[in-house]
Amino acid sequence: MTRSALDDLLGAYDKLIMDPVHGGIRLHRHEVDVIDHRLFQRLRNICQNDILSLVFPGATHSRFLHSIGVMHVGDRMFRAMMDAYLRERQLSRHPELTFEQLDAIDYMAKVIRLACLLHDSGHSSFSHQFNQADRIQQLMQAPGRFDQLWAGIDASTFYPELPDVLEHEHYSVRIAWEVLSDMDLPGRSGIEIQDVLGVMETTEPAPSERFQQHAHTFWAFIAGPDAHAGALETSAVPRLVMDLLSSVVSGEIDADRADYMLRDGFHSSVTIGGFNLDHLLNNLRFGWSLDSPWLGLAVTQKGLGALEDFVYSRYQMYRKVYAHKTALGFDWLLREAINEVLEDRDVLDWVDDCLGDIRNFADITDTFFWEAFRRKARANPASCSRCVVDRVRLKHVDTREGLDPEAIEAHRHYLSRALEAPVQEIVTCTMHARFSHIRDHFDGIQVLARDAVTGKRHLERITDMSTFFQKFADSTIVHFYRLPEPLRA
């Protein structure tokens, strides 16, 4: 079955968006309605990489197009695995799929697409740097914030245990609920909201009855004669399938990482490492084991090179772009500038209200803070806000790796003496690069290997098939700076 034939079986699309990274991206009508919602439209005014454009001028791309790109990649991942499965079962020319099987496949694909589309909808101004500002953390961790955000809605369906600290993922779930409820998703498209939220991060809802029926159909189709073998309980199947879909949205080989690495590299005009998405997708497969039981992503043995390129590109992007000395310096200034403008009680109350009332959350954008920075810069030229607005950099003086907090402080004092500068003028920016996270979590991804004698395929742990993933270790990258003239005492 060709890709176009599979597309025909799974339904037509209603609109085409042109994307500079992926080309044409097709949309269903209900997806157009999601994108047109004001809580999603706000992502147009939130930069994907905070103020990275002050270092890489082309990096002005938004969370809006990234979210649509993740939906596109997630859909391609699922369809690539379906195409490969149909080819290998020799169903490509003469499909023998029942209506129930087609309906189940279509449902899974649409759930993945919506979860990918909404996965970053909870990001606030300047993406990750917003949450790291001290005053913003205080607001987001205020007692009762979660209950305030979900006022009038029984959130226990999605959160059996209420979170102690809110992150942007929690806001993404809340926005997804709001957007999909406003458009009456179940009534218009037959997709249950709890299923979309169920494959997003931080949630643990029970799958809907509709999902459970489709999950059993899907599992029986994928696993074939093995579907009901072994000790796998029938009641465990929906959770198994939901975990598979979740791994496409947020896993080690996920649509989010694939899109942001391609998109950030493209807009930054940085080609470090590089990976071929088409090659990687062509070698993705459904993998399952009844021993665990486990259902997830597998990669063919010949596709290991593409996966290694994917991981190495991510490693290099973190070291050379996201941890760039000038970029991290501006991140420090940005966080301090956010803290500065929140000293204004009116601004603080406004942001507090937006963080507690989802109807007003759309008002928190980069534009709001840029205007606040300009007002602060005019009132106080010796401010971090002025440095951000006028692109006044921290002066980089040194970079070290692997220092613990005590060693960092000792080096600050050493640089203070060497530069004959007050120690308070020496500031640091630290990025904890969790590269072992890459290594450890790839233990859960399987390689579909072929026996040299029998020709039969079997699953192997990826770390047993490739030594490449053992090369990564955690690293702490610390940049040391001296404050620029406007900020010196």
GROMACS .gro file of C-alpha atoms in nm:
model
  489
    1MET     CA    1   0.000   0.000   0.000
    2THR     CA    2   0.147   0.332  -0.101
    3ARG     CA    3   0.141   0.633   0.127
    4SER     CA    4  -0.129   0.801  -0.083
    5ALA     CA    5  -0.346   0.490  -0.062
    6LEU     CA    6  -0.310   0.483   0.316
    7ASP     CA    7  -0.399   0.852   0.327
    8ASP     CA    8  -0.714   0.780   0.127
    9LEU     CA    9  -0.813   0.502   0.363
   10LEU     CA   10  -0.764   0.720   0.670
   11GLY     CA   11  -0.959   1.016   0.541
   12ALA     CA   12  -0.917   1.338   0.346
   13TYR     CA   13  -0.762   1.663   0.465
   14ASP     CA   14  -0.918   2.007   0.450
   15LYS     CA   15  -0.632   2.255   0.439
   16LEU     CA   16  -0.265   2.289   0.351
   17ILE     CA   17  -0.011   2.501   0.542
   18MET     CA   18   0.325   2.575   0.383
   19ASP     CA   19   0.615   2.528   0.623
   20PRO     CA   20   0.977   2.629   0.546
   21VAL     CA   21   1.112   2.310   0.705
   22HIS     CA   22   0.867   2.037   0.604
   23GLY     CA   23   0.694   2.184   0.302
   24GLY     CA   24   0.318   2.130   0.277
   25ILE     CA   25   0.147   2.025   0.602
   26ARG     CA   26  -0.208   1.899   0.569
   27LEU     CA   27  -0.477   1.967   0.828
   28HIS     CA   28  -0.813   1.814   0.917
   29ARG     CA   29  -1.104   2.051   0.977
   30HIS     CA   30  -1.100   1.995   1.355
   31GLU     CA   31  -0.726   2.074   1.358
   32VAL     CA   32  -0.791   2.401   1.177
   33ASP     CA   33  -1.040   2.487   1.451
   34VAL     CA   34  -0.778   2.412   1.718
   35ILE     CA   35  -0.523   2.634   1.544
   36ASP     CA   36  -0.775   2.917   1.508
   37HIS     CA   37  -0.850   2.919   1.882
   38ARG     CA   38  -0.710   3.228   2.059
   39LEU     CA   39  -0.520   3.015   2.311
   40PHE     CA   40  -0.334   2.851   2.023
   41GLN     CA   41  -0.295   3.167   1.817
   42ARG     CA   42  -0.101   3.321   2.110
   43LEU     CA   43   0.187   3.087   2.015
   44ARG     CA   44   0.252   3.312   1.714
   45ASN     CA   45   0.383   3.567   1.965
   46ILE     CA   46   0.610   3.330   2.158
   47CYS     CA   47   0.956   3.268   2.019
   48GLN     CA   48   1.069   2.907   2.006
   49ASN     CA   49   1.414   2.985   2.151
   50ASP     CA   50   1.358   3.275   2.395
   51ILE     CA   51   1.600   3.547   2.267
   52LEU     CA   52   1.844   3.323   2.079
   53SER     CA   53   1.796   3.557   1.783
   54LEU     CA   54   2.028   3.805   1.958
   55VAL     CA   55   2.303   3.552   1.882
   56PHE     CA   56   2.168   3.371   1.574
   57PRO     CA   57   1.965   3.641   1.393
   58GLY     CA   58   1.754   3.396   1.195
   59ALA     CA   59   1.621   3.220   1.506
   60THR     CA   60   1.301   3.423   1.525
   61HIS     CA   61   1.070   3.124   1.462
   62SER     CA   62   0.770   3.075   1.689
   63ARG     CA   63   0.615   2.802   1.901
   64PHE     CA   64   0.316   2.827   1.665
   65LEU     CA   65   0.484   2.675   1.361
   66HIS     CA   66   0.691   2.436   1.575
   67SER     CA   67   0.370   2.291   1.720
   68ILE     CA   68   0.224   2.237   1.374
   69GLY     CA   69   0.554   2.083   1.264
   70VAL     CA   70   0.551   1.839   1.558
   71MET     CA   71   0.199   1.732   1.458
   72HIS     CA   72   0.326   1.669   1.105
   73VAL     CA   73   0.629   1.467   1.219
   74GLY     CA   74   0.423   1.267   1.471
   75ASP     CA   75   0.179   1.176   1.198
   76ARG     CA   76   0.465   1.076   0.967
   77MET     CA   77   0.617   0.857   1.238
   78PHE     CA   78   0.294   0.667   1.299
   79ARG     CA   79   0.218   0.630   0.929
   80ALA     CA   80   0.575   0.520   0.851
   81MET     CA   81   0.541   0.237   1.102
   82MET     CA   82   0.199   0.145   0.965
   83ASP     CA   83   0.328   0.147   0.606
   84ALA     CA   84   0.621  -0.075   0.699
   85TYR     CA   85   0.394  -0.314   0.884
   86LEU     CA   86   0.156  -0.342   0.591
   87ARG     CA   87   0.442  -0.398   0.349
   88GLU     CA   88   0.594  -0.670   0.562
   89ARG     CA   89   0.261  -0.844   0.602
   90GLN     CA   90   0.221  -0.823   0.224
   91LEU     CA   91  -0.095  -0.619   0.259
   92SER     CA   92   0.040  -0.332   0.052
   93ARG     CA   93  -0.120  -0.432  -0.278
   94HIS     CA   94  -0.430  -0.608  -0.153
   95PRO     CA   95  -0.529  -0.457   0.178
   96GLU     CA   96  -0.747  -0.686   0.385
   97LEU     CA   97  -0.825  -0.444   0.660
   98THR     CA   98  -1.169  -0.453   0.818
   99PHE     CA   99  -1.368  -0.139   0.887
  100GLU     CA  100  -1.294  -0.183   1.260
  101GLN     CA  101  -0.921  -0.200   1.192
  102LEU     CA  102  -0.925   0.106   0.970
  103ASP     CA  103  -1.134   0.294   1.227
  104ALA     CA  104  -0.888   0.203   1.503
  105ILE     CA  105  -0.583   0.308   1.299
  106ASP     CA  106  -0.752   0.635   1.204
  107TYR     CA  107  -0.841   0.706   1.567
  108MET     CA  108  -0.485   0.645   1.688
  109ALA     CA  109  -0.341   0.869   1.416
  110LYS     CA  110  -0.577   1.156   1.500
  111VAL     CA  111  -0.510   1.130   1.874
  112ILE     CA  112  -0.135   1.148   1.807
  113ARG     CA  113  -0.179   1.449   1.579
  114LEU     CA  114  -0.383   1.646   1.833
  115ALA     CA  115  -0.153   1.563   2.124
  116CYS     CA  116   0.148   1.673   1.920
  117LEU     CA  117  -0.028   1.989   1.806
  118LEU     CA  118  -0.110   2.091   2.164
  119HIS     CA  119   0.201   1.959   2.341
  120ASP     CA  120   0.364   2.305   2.375
  121SER     CA  121   0.049   2.516   2.404
  122GLY     CA  122   0.127   2.593   2.769
  123HIS     CA  123   0.456   2.770   2.703
  124SER     CA  124   0.460   3.127   2.826
  125SER     CA  125   0.668   3.425   2.718
  126PHE     CA  126   1.020   3.336   2.605
  127SER     CA  127   0.946   2.964   2.644
  128HIS     CA  128   1.167   2.793   2.905
  129GLN     CA  129   1.336   3.107   3.040
  130PHE     CA  130   1.002   3.243   3.166
  131ASN     CA  131   0.956   2.956   3.412
  132GLN     CA  132   1.314   2.991   3.538
  133ALA     CA  133   1.279   3.354   3.650
  134ASP     CA  134   1.261   3.362   4.032
  135ARG     CA  135   0.948   3.577   4.055
  136ILE     CA  136   0.765   3.363   3.798
  137GLN     CA  137   0.852   3.047   3.992
  138GLN     CA  138   0.703   3.205   4.302
  139LEU     CA  139   0.381   3.282   4.116
  140MET     CA  140   0.352   2.936   3.960
  141GLN     CA  141   0.422   2.765   4.292
  142ALA     CA  142   0.175   2.975   4.487
  143PRO     CA  143  -0.049   2.765   4.715
  144GLY     CA  144  -0.372   2.662   4.544
  145ARG     CA  145  -0.250   2.755   4.196
  146PHE     CA  146  -0.347   2.420   4.043
  147ASP     CA  147  -0.698   2.432   4.194
  148GLN     CA  148  -0.735   2.791   4.075
  149LEU     CA  149  -0.636   2.694   3.723
  150TRP     CA  150  -0.887   2.407   3.712
  151ALA     CA  151  -1.166   2.586   3.902
  152GLY     CA  152  -1.503   2.425   3.825
  153ILE     CA  153  -1.350   2.123   3.652
  154ASP     CA  154  -1.282   1.783   3.807
  155ALA     CA  155  -0.912   1.746   3.727
  156SER     CA  156  -0.880   1.421   3.924
  157THR     CA  157  -0.975   1.243   3.602
  158PHE     CA  158  -0.638   1.348   3.460
  159TYR     CA  159  -0.436   1.393   3.779
  160PRO     CA  160  -0.500   1.126   4.045
  161GLU     CA  161  -0.237   1.307   4.252
  162LEU     CA  162  -0.223   1.685   4.227
  163PRO     CA  163   0.122   1.822   4.129
  164ASP     CA  164   0.316   2.022   4.385
  165VAL     CA  165   0.485   2.243   4.126
  166LEU     CA  166   0.332   2.361   3.801
  167GLU     CA  167   0.537   2.345   3.481
  168HIS     CA  168   0.452   2.445   3.126
  169GLU     CA  169   0.335   2.086   3.057
  170HIS     CA  170   0.054   2.130   3.312
  171TYR     CA  171  -0.057   2.446   3.134
  172SER     CA  172  -0.048   2.261   2.801
  173VAL     CA  173  -0.291   2.004   2.938
  174ARG     CA  174  -0.519   2.275   3.077
  175ILE     CA  175  -0.518   2.461   2.746
  176ALA     CA  176  -0.583   2.140   2.555
  177TRP     CA  177  -0.887   2.076   2.773
  178GLU     CA  178  -1.013   2.431   2.718
  179VAL     CA  179  -0.959   2.436   2.341
  180LEU     CA  180  -1.100   2.088   2.274
  181SER     CA  181  -1.400   2.151   2.501
  182ASP     CA  182  -1.477   2.483   2.331
  183MET     CA  183  -1.490   2.313   1.992
  184ASP     CA  184  -1.686   2.009   2.121
  185LEU     CA  185  -1.424   1.765   1.994
  186PRO     CA  186  -1.616   1.441   2.074
  187GLY     CA  187  -1.932   1.565   1.906
  188ARG     CA  188  -1.758   1.698   1.595
  189SER     CA  189  -1.489   1.439   1.529
  190GLY     CA  190  -1.564   1.142   1.752
  191ILE     CA  191  -1.235   1.184   1.943
  192GLU     CA  192  -1.252   1.178   2.322
  193ILE     CA  193  -1.068   1.462   2.497
  194GLN     CA  194  -0.936   1.236   2.773
  195ASP     CA  195  -0.758   1.023   2.512
  196VAL     CA  196  -0.573   1.324   2.371
  197LEU     CA  197  -0.476   1.439   2.720
  198GLY     CA  198  -0.379   1.084   2.807
  199VAL     CA  199  -0.085   1.079   2.567
  200MET     CA  200   0.039   1.422   2.677
  201GLU     CA  201   0.299   1.462   2.953
  202THR     CA  202   0.209   1.472   3.326
  203THR     CA  203  -0.137   1.308   3.295
  204GLU     CA  204  -0.265   0.963   3.390
  205PRO     CA  205  -0.630   0.942   3.282
  206ALA     CA  206  -0.812   0.617   3.217
  207PRO     CA  207  -0.864   0.562   2.842
  208SER     CA  208  -1.219   0.617   2.718
  209GLU     CA  209  -1.441   0.324   2.622
  210ARG     CA  210  -1.394   0.424   2.260
  211PHE     CA  211  -1.015   0.415   2.298
  212GLN     CA  212  -1.031   0.079   2.475
  213GLN     CA  213  -1.227  -0.076   2.189
  214HIS     CA  214  -0.990   0.067   1.929
  215ALA     CA  215  -0.686  -0.037   2.136
  216HIS     CA  216  -0.795  -0.402   2.144
  217THR     CA  217  -0.860  -0.396   1.767
  218PHE     CA  218  -0.526  -0.227   1.701
  219TRP     CA  219  -0.331  -0.465   1.926
  220ALA     CA  220  -0.490  -0.774   1.771
  221PHE     CA  221  -0.404  -0.641   1.425
  222ILE     CA  222  -0.041  -0.556   1.510
  223ALA     CA  223   0.047  -0.857   1.726
  224GLY     CA  224  -0.151  -1.110   1.520
  225PRO     CA  225  -0.144  -1.463   1.666
  226ASP     CA  226   0.063  -1.338   1.960
  227ALA     CA  227  -0.202  -1.087   2.070
  228HIS     CA  228  -0.355  -1.310   2.337
  229ALA     CA  229  -0.056  -1.531   2.412
  230GLY     CA  230   0.151  -1.532   2.728
  231ALA     CA  231   0.050  -1.363   3.051
  232LEU     CA  232  -0.078  -1.037   2.901
  233GLU     CA  233  -0.407  -0.947   3.064
  234THR     CA  234  -0.678  -0.814   2.836
  235SER     CA  235  -0.731  -0.515   3.065
  236ALA     CA  236  -0.367  -0.410   3.015
  237VAL     CA  237  -0.396  -0.365   2.638
  238PRO     CA  238  -0.536  -0.006   2.632
  239ARG     CA  239  -0.256   0.119   2.858
  240LEU     CA  240  -0.002  -0.060   2.641
  241VAL     CA  241  -0.132   0.113   2.329
  242MET     CA  242  -0.155   0.451   2.503
  243ASP     CA  243   0.211   0.419   2.606
  244LEU     CA  244   0.302   0.359   2.242
  245LEU     CA  245   0.123   0.677   2.134
  246SER     CA  246   0.283   0.871   2.421
  247SER     CA  247   0.630   0.767   2.304
  248VAL     CA  248   0.562   0.933   1.968
  249VAL     CA  249   0.461   1.258   2.139
  250SER     CA  250   0.729   1.260   2.411
  251GLY     CA  251   0.992   0.988   2.410
  252GLU     CA  252   1.356   0.954   2.317
  253ILE     CA  253   1.272   0.928   1.946
  254ASP     CA  254   0.981   1.168   1.941
  255ALA     CA  255   0.820   1.416   1.707
  256ASP     CA  256   0.905   1.712   1.932
  257ARG     CA  257   1.281   1.654   1.925
  258ALA     CA  258   1.283   1.571   1.555
  259ASP     CA  259   1.108   1.897   1.467
  260TYR     CA  260   1.295   2.134   1.697
  261MET     CA  261   1.636   2.002   1.592
  262LEU     CA  262   1.555   2.046   1.224
  263ARG     CA  263   1.376   2.377   1.278
  264ASP     CA  264   1.628   2.533   1.517
  265GLY     CA  265   1.916   2.427   1.293
  266PHE     CA  266   1.741   2.564   0.985
  267HIS     CA  267   1.653   2.904   1.132
  268SER     CA  268   1.985   2.939   1.312
  269SER     CA  269   2.170   2.846   0.992
  270VAL     CA  270   2.364   2.595   1.200
  271THR     CA  271   2.431   2.250   1.055
  272ILE     CA  272   2.595   2.062   1.339
  273GLY     CA  273   2.586   1.685   1.310
  274GLY     CA  274   2.269   1.663   1.106
  275PHE     CA  275   2.032   1.373   1.065
  276ASN     CA  276   1.810   1.245   0.785
  277LEU     CA  277   1.448   1.234   0.903
  278ASP     CA  278   1.333   1.035   0.599
  279HIS     CA  279   1.598   0.769   0.660
  280LEU     CA  280   1.508   0.747   1.028
  281LEU     CA  281   1.135   0.717   0.962
  282ASN     CA  282   1.191   0.456   0.695
  283ASN     CA  283   1.353   0.234   0.958
  284LEU     CA  284   1.101   0.274   1.241
  285ARG     CA  285   0.884  -0.026   1.331
  286PHE     CA  286   0.628  -0.132   1.588
  287GLY     CA  287   0.797  -0.348   1.848
  288TRP     CA  288   0.628  -0.566   2.107
  289SER     CA  289   0.713  -0.827   2.364
  290LEU     CA  290   0.473  -1.038   2.566
  291ASP     CA  291   0.730  -1.104   2.836
  292SER     CA  292   0.729  -0.751   2.980
  293PRO     CA  293   0.470  -0.685   2.829
  294TRP     CA  294   0.589  -0.400   2.606
  295LEU     CA  295   0.467  -0.217   2.297
  296GLY     CA  296   0.676   0.066   2.159
  297LEU     CA  297   0.909   0.195   1.892
  298ALA     CA  298   1.173  -0.029   1.736
  299VAL     CA  299   1.437   0.051   1.478
  300THR     CA  300   1.573  -0.188   1.218
  301GLN     CA  301   1.935  -0.291   1.245
  302LYS     CA  302   2.022  -0.107   0.925
  303GLY     CA  303   1.858   0.205   1.068
  304LEU     CA  304   2.093   0.227   1.365
  305GLY     CA  305   2.314   0.474   1.179
  306ALA     CA  306   2.020   0.711   1.127
  307LEU     CA  307   1.932   0.687   1.496
  308GLU     CA  308   2.292   0.755   1.598
  309ASP     CA  309   2.292   1.064   1.374
  310PHE     CA  310   1.968   1.176   1.545
  311VAL     CA  311   2.120   1.145   1.892
  312TYR     CA  312   2.453   1.301   1.797
  313SER     CA  313   2.278   1.599   1.638
  314ARG     CA  314   2.086   1.655   1.958
  315TYR     CA  315   2.406   1.630   2.162
  316GLN     CA  316   2.582   1.883   1.940
  317MET     CA  317   2.289   2.125   1.929
  318TYR     CA  318   2.288   2.141   2.308
  319ARG     CA  319   2.661   2.199   2.331
  320LYS     CA  320   2.708   2.438   2.038
  321VAL     CA  321   2.377   2.627   2.015
  322TYR     CA  322   2.165   2.604   2.330
  323ALA     CA  323   2.472   2.628   2.559
  324HIS     CA  324   2.647   2.892   2.344
  325LYS     CA  325   2.832   3.131   2.574
  326THR     CA  326   2.666   3.444   2.440
  327ALA     CA  327   2.321   3.283   2.429
  328LEU     CA  328   2.337   3.170   2.792
  329GLY     CA  329   2.457   3.517   2.890
  330PHE     CA  330   2.150   3.673   2.733
  331ASP     CA  331   1.933   3.411   2.905
  332TRP     CA  332   2.073   3.536   3.238
  333LEU     CA  333   1.990   3.895   3.145
  334LEU     CA  334   1.644   3.792   3.026
  335ARG     CA  335   1.556   3.620   3.353
  336GLU     CA  336   1.675   3.918   3.552
  337ALA     CA  337   1.482   4.156   3.324
  338ILE     CA  338   1.163   3.955   3.385
  339ASN     CA  339   1.225   3.981   3.760
  340GLU     CA  340   1.279   4.357   3.722
  341VAL     CA  341   0.953   4.433   3.546
  342LEU     CA  342   0.761   4.220   3.797
  343GLU     CA  343   0.872   4.463   4.068
  344ASP     CA  344   0.592   4.682   3.930
  345ARG     CA  345   0.283   4.579   4.126
  346ASP     CA  346   0.050   4.633   3.832
  347VAL     CA  347   0.260   4.408   3.608
  348LEU     CA  348   0.287   4.146   3.882
  349ASP     CA  349  -0.090   4.140   3.940
  350TRP     CA  350  -0.154   4.118   3.566
  351VAL     CA  351   0.078   3.821   3.518
  352ASP     CA  352  -0.055   3.656   3.835
  353ASP     CA  353  -0.409   3.681   3.701
  354CYS     CA  354  -0.305   3.539   3.363
  355LEU     CA  355  -0.134   3.241   3.530
  356GLY     CA  356  -0.441   3.164   3.739
  357ASP     CA  357  -0.720   3.215   3.485
  358ILE     CA  358  -0.691   3.024   3.159
  359ARG     CA  359  -0.923   3.272   2.989
  360ASN     CA  360  -0.657   3.540   3.034
  361PHE     CA  361  -0.354   3.318   2.973
  362ALA     CA  362  -0.347   3.422   2.607
  363ASP     CA  363  -0.231   3.769   2.715
  364ILE     CA  364   0.111   3.641   2.829
  365THR     CA  365   0.327   3.681   2.520
  366ASP     CA  366   0.675   3.797   2.428
  367THR     CA  367   0.524   4.122   2.306
  368PHE     CA  368   0.384   4.203   2.651
  369PHE     CA  369   0.725   4.166   2.813
  370TRP     CA  370   0.916   4.345   2.538
  371GLU     CA  371   0.699   4.652   2.602
  372ALA     CA  372   0.757   4.615   2.976
  373PHE     CA  373   1.133   4.593   2.917
  374ARG     CA  374   1.127   4.913   2.710
  375ARG     CA  375   0.941   5.102   2.979
  376LYS     CA  376   1.183   4.977   3.243
  377ALA     CA  377   1.486   5.059   3.025
  378ARG     CA  378   1.367   5.417   2.976
  379ALA     CA  379   1.306   5.461   3.350
  380ASN     CA  380   1.632   5.295   3.452
  381PRO     CA  381   1.921   5.287   3.200
  382ALA     CA  382   2.127   5.083   3.448
  383SER     CA  383   1.893   4.782   3.424
  384CYS     CA  384   1.897   4.433   3.276
  385SER     CA  385   1.593   4.537   3.075
  386ARG     CA  386   1.802   4.804   2.905
  387CYS     CA  387   2.072   4.543   2.828
  388VAL     CA  388   1.816   4.313   2.666
  389VAL     CA  389   1.652   4.591   2.463
  390ASP     CA  390   1.982   4.739   2.344
  391ARG     CA  391   2.166   4.405   2.315
  392VAL     CA  392   2.430   4.488   2.574
  393ARG     CA  393   2.609   4.158   2.639
  394LEU     CA  394   2.762   4.009   2.946
  395LYS     CA  395   3.139   3.998   2.895
  396HIS     CA  396   3.240   3.632   2.871
  397VAL     CA  397   3.562   3.559   3.061
  398ASP     CA  398   3.584   3.180   3.098
  399THR     CA  399   3.414   2.843   3.048
  400ARG     CA  400   3.461   2.532   3.261
  401GLU     CA  401   3.296   2.190   3.269
  402GLY     CA  402   3.222   1.948   3.549
  403LEU     CA  403   3.247   2.196   3.839
  404ASP     CA  404   3.038   2.142   4.150
  405PRO     CA  405   2.876   2.445   4.323
  406GLU     CA  406   3.170   2.487   4.560
  407ALA     CA  407   3.422   2.482   4.275
  408ILE     CA  408   3.210   2.729   4.076
  409GLU     CA  409   3.212   2.975   4.365
  410ALA     CA  410   3.586   2.931   4.414
  411HIS     CA  411   3.650   3.004   4.045
  412ARG     CA  412   3.431   3.316   4.066
  413HIS     CA  413   3.653   3.451   4.341
  414TYR     CA  414   3.967   3.358   4.144
  415LEU     CA  415   3.839   3.548   3.838
  416SER     CA  416   3.746   3.842   4.060
  417ARG     CA  417   4.104   3.867   4.183
  418ALA     CA  418   4.253   3.810   3.836
  419LEU     CA  419   4.035   4.080   3.678
  420GLU     CA  420   4.062   4.312   3.980
  421ALA     CA  421   3.684   4.331   3.982
  422PRO     CA  422   3.437   4.305   4.271
  423VAL     CA  423   3.319   3.946   4.307
  424GLN     CA  424   2.955   4.057   4.266
  425GLU     CA  425   3.042   4.162   3.910
  426ILE     CA  426   3.132   3.800   3.822
  427VAL     CA  427   2.819   3.599   3.734
  428THR     CA  428   2.773   3.248   3.607
  429CYS     CA  429   2.538   3.060   3.378
  430THR     CA  430   2.517   2.684   3.411
  431MET     CA  431   2.366   2.429   3.177
  432HIS     CA  432   2.330   2.077   3.312
  433ALA     CA  433   2.355   1.865   2.998
  434ARG     CA  434   2.191   1.535   3.091
  435PHE     CA  435   2.359   1.327   2.826
  436SER     CA  436   2.336   1.008   3.034
  437HIS     CA  437   1.959   1.055   3.009
  438ILE     CA  438   2.002   0.981   2.640
  439ARG     CA  439   2.201   0.666   2.713
  440ASP     CA  440   1.981   0.532   2.993
  441HIS     CA  441   1.647   0.591   2.823
  442PHE     CA  442   1.754   0.432   2.498
  443ASP     CA  443   1.762   0.105   2.691
  444GLY     CA  444   1.385   0.103   2.639
  445ILE     CA  445   1.408   0.122   2.260
  446GLN     CA  446   1.447  -0.205   2.079
  447VAL     CA  447   1.635  -0.304   1.765
  448LEU     CA  448   1.461  -0.533   1.519
  449ALA     CA  449   1.750  -0.765   1.436
  450ARG     CA  450   1.755  -1.051   1.186
  451ASP     CA  451   1.906  -1.390   1.269
  452ALA     CA  452   2.191  -1.464   1.027
  453VAL     CA  453   2.097  -1.834   1.005
  454THR     CA  454   1.717  -1.852   1.017
  455GLY     CA  455   1.647  -1.506   0.876
  456LYS     CA  456   1.383  -1.453   1.145
  457ARG     CA  457   1.358  -1.118   1.320
  458HIS     CA  458   1.382  -1.070   1.693
  459LEU     CA  459   1.415  -0.778   1.932
  460GLU     CA  460   1.742  -0.678   2.097
  461ARG     CA  461   1.817  -0.396   2.339
  462ILE     CA  462   1.967  -0.104   2.154
  463THR     CA  463   2.261  -0.077   2.394
  464ASP     CA  464   2.348  -0.440   2.316
  465MET     CA  465   2.355  -0.369   1.943
  466SER     CA  466   2.547  -0.040   1.943
  467THR     CA  467   2.826   0.089   2.166
  468PHE     CA  468   2.756   0.441   2.044
  469PHE     CA  469   2.505   0.513   2.322
  470GLN     CA  470   2.757   0.431   2.595
  471LYS     CA  471   2.970   0.731   2.499
  472PHE     CA  472   2.748   0.992   2.662
  473ALA     CA  473   2.790   1.116   3.017
  474ASP     CA  474   2.636   1.402   3.210
  475SER     CA  475   2.817   1.731   3.181
  476THR     CA  476   2.788   2.063   3.358
  477ILE     CA  477   2.884   2.352   3.133
  478VAL     CA  478   2.957   2.673   3.327
  479HIS     CA  479   3.016   3.009   3.161
  480PHE     CA  480   3.166   3.291   3.367
  481TYR     CA  481   3.093   3.654   3.282
  482ARG     CA  482   3.162   4.003   3.402
  483LEU     CA  483   2.869   4.240   3.421
  484PRO     CA  484   2.865   4.507   3.149
  485GLU     CA  485   2.926   4.872   3.238
  486PRO     CA  486   2.557   4.969   3.284
  487LEU     CA  487   2.513   4.704   3.556
  488ARG     CA  488   2.831   4.762   3.754
  489ALA     CA  489   2.792   4.922   4.093
   0.00000   0.00000   0.00000
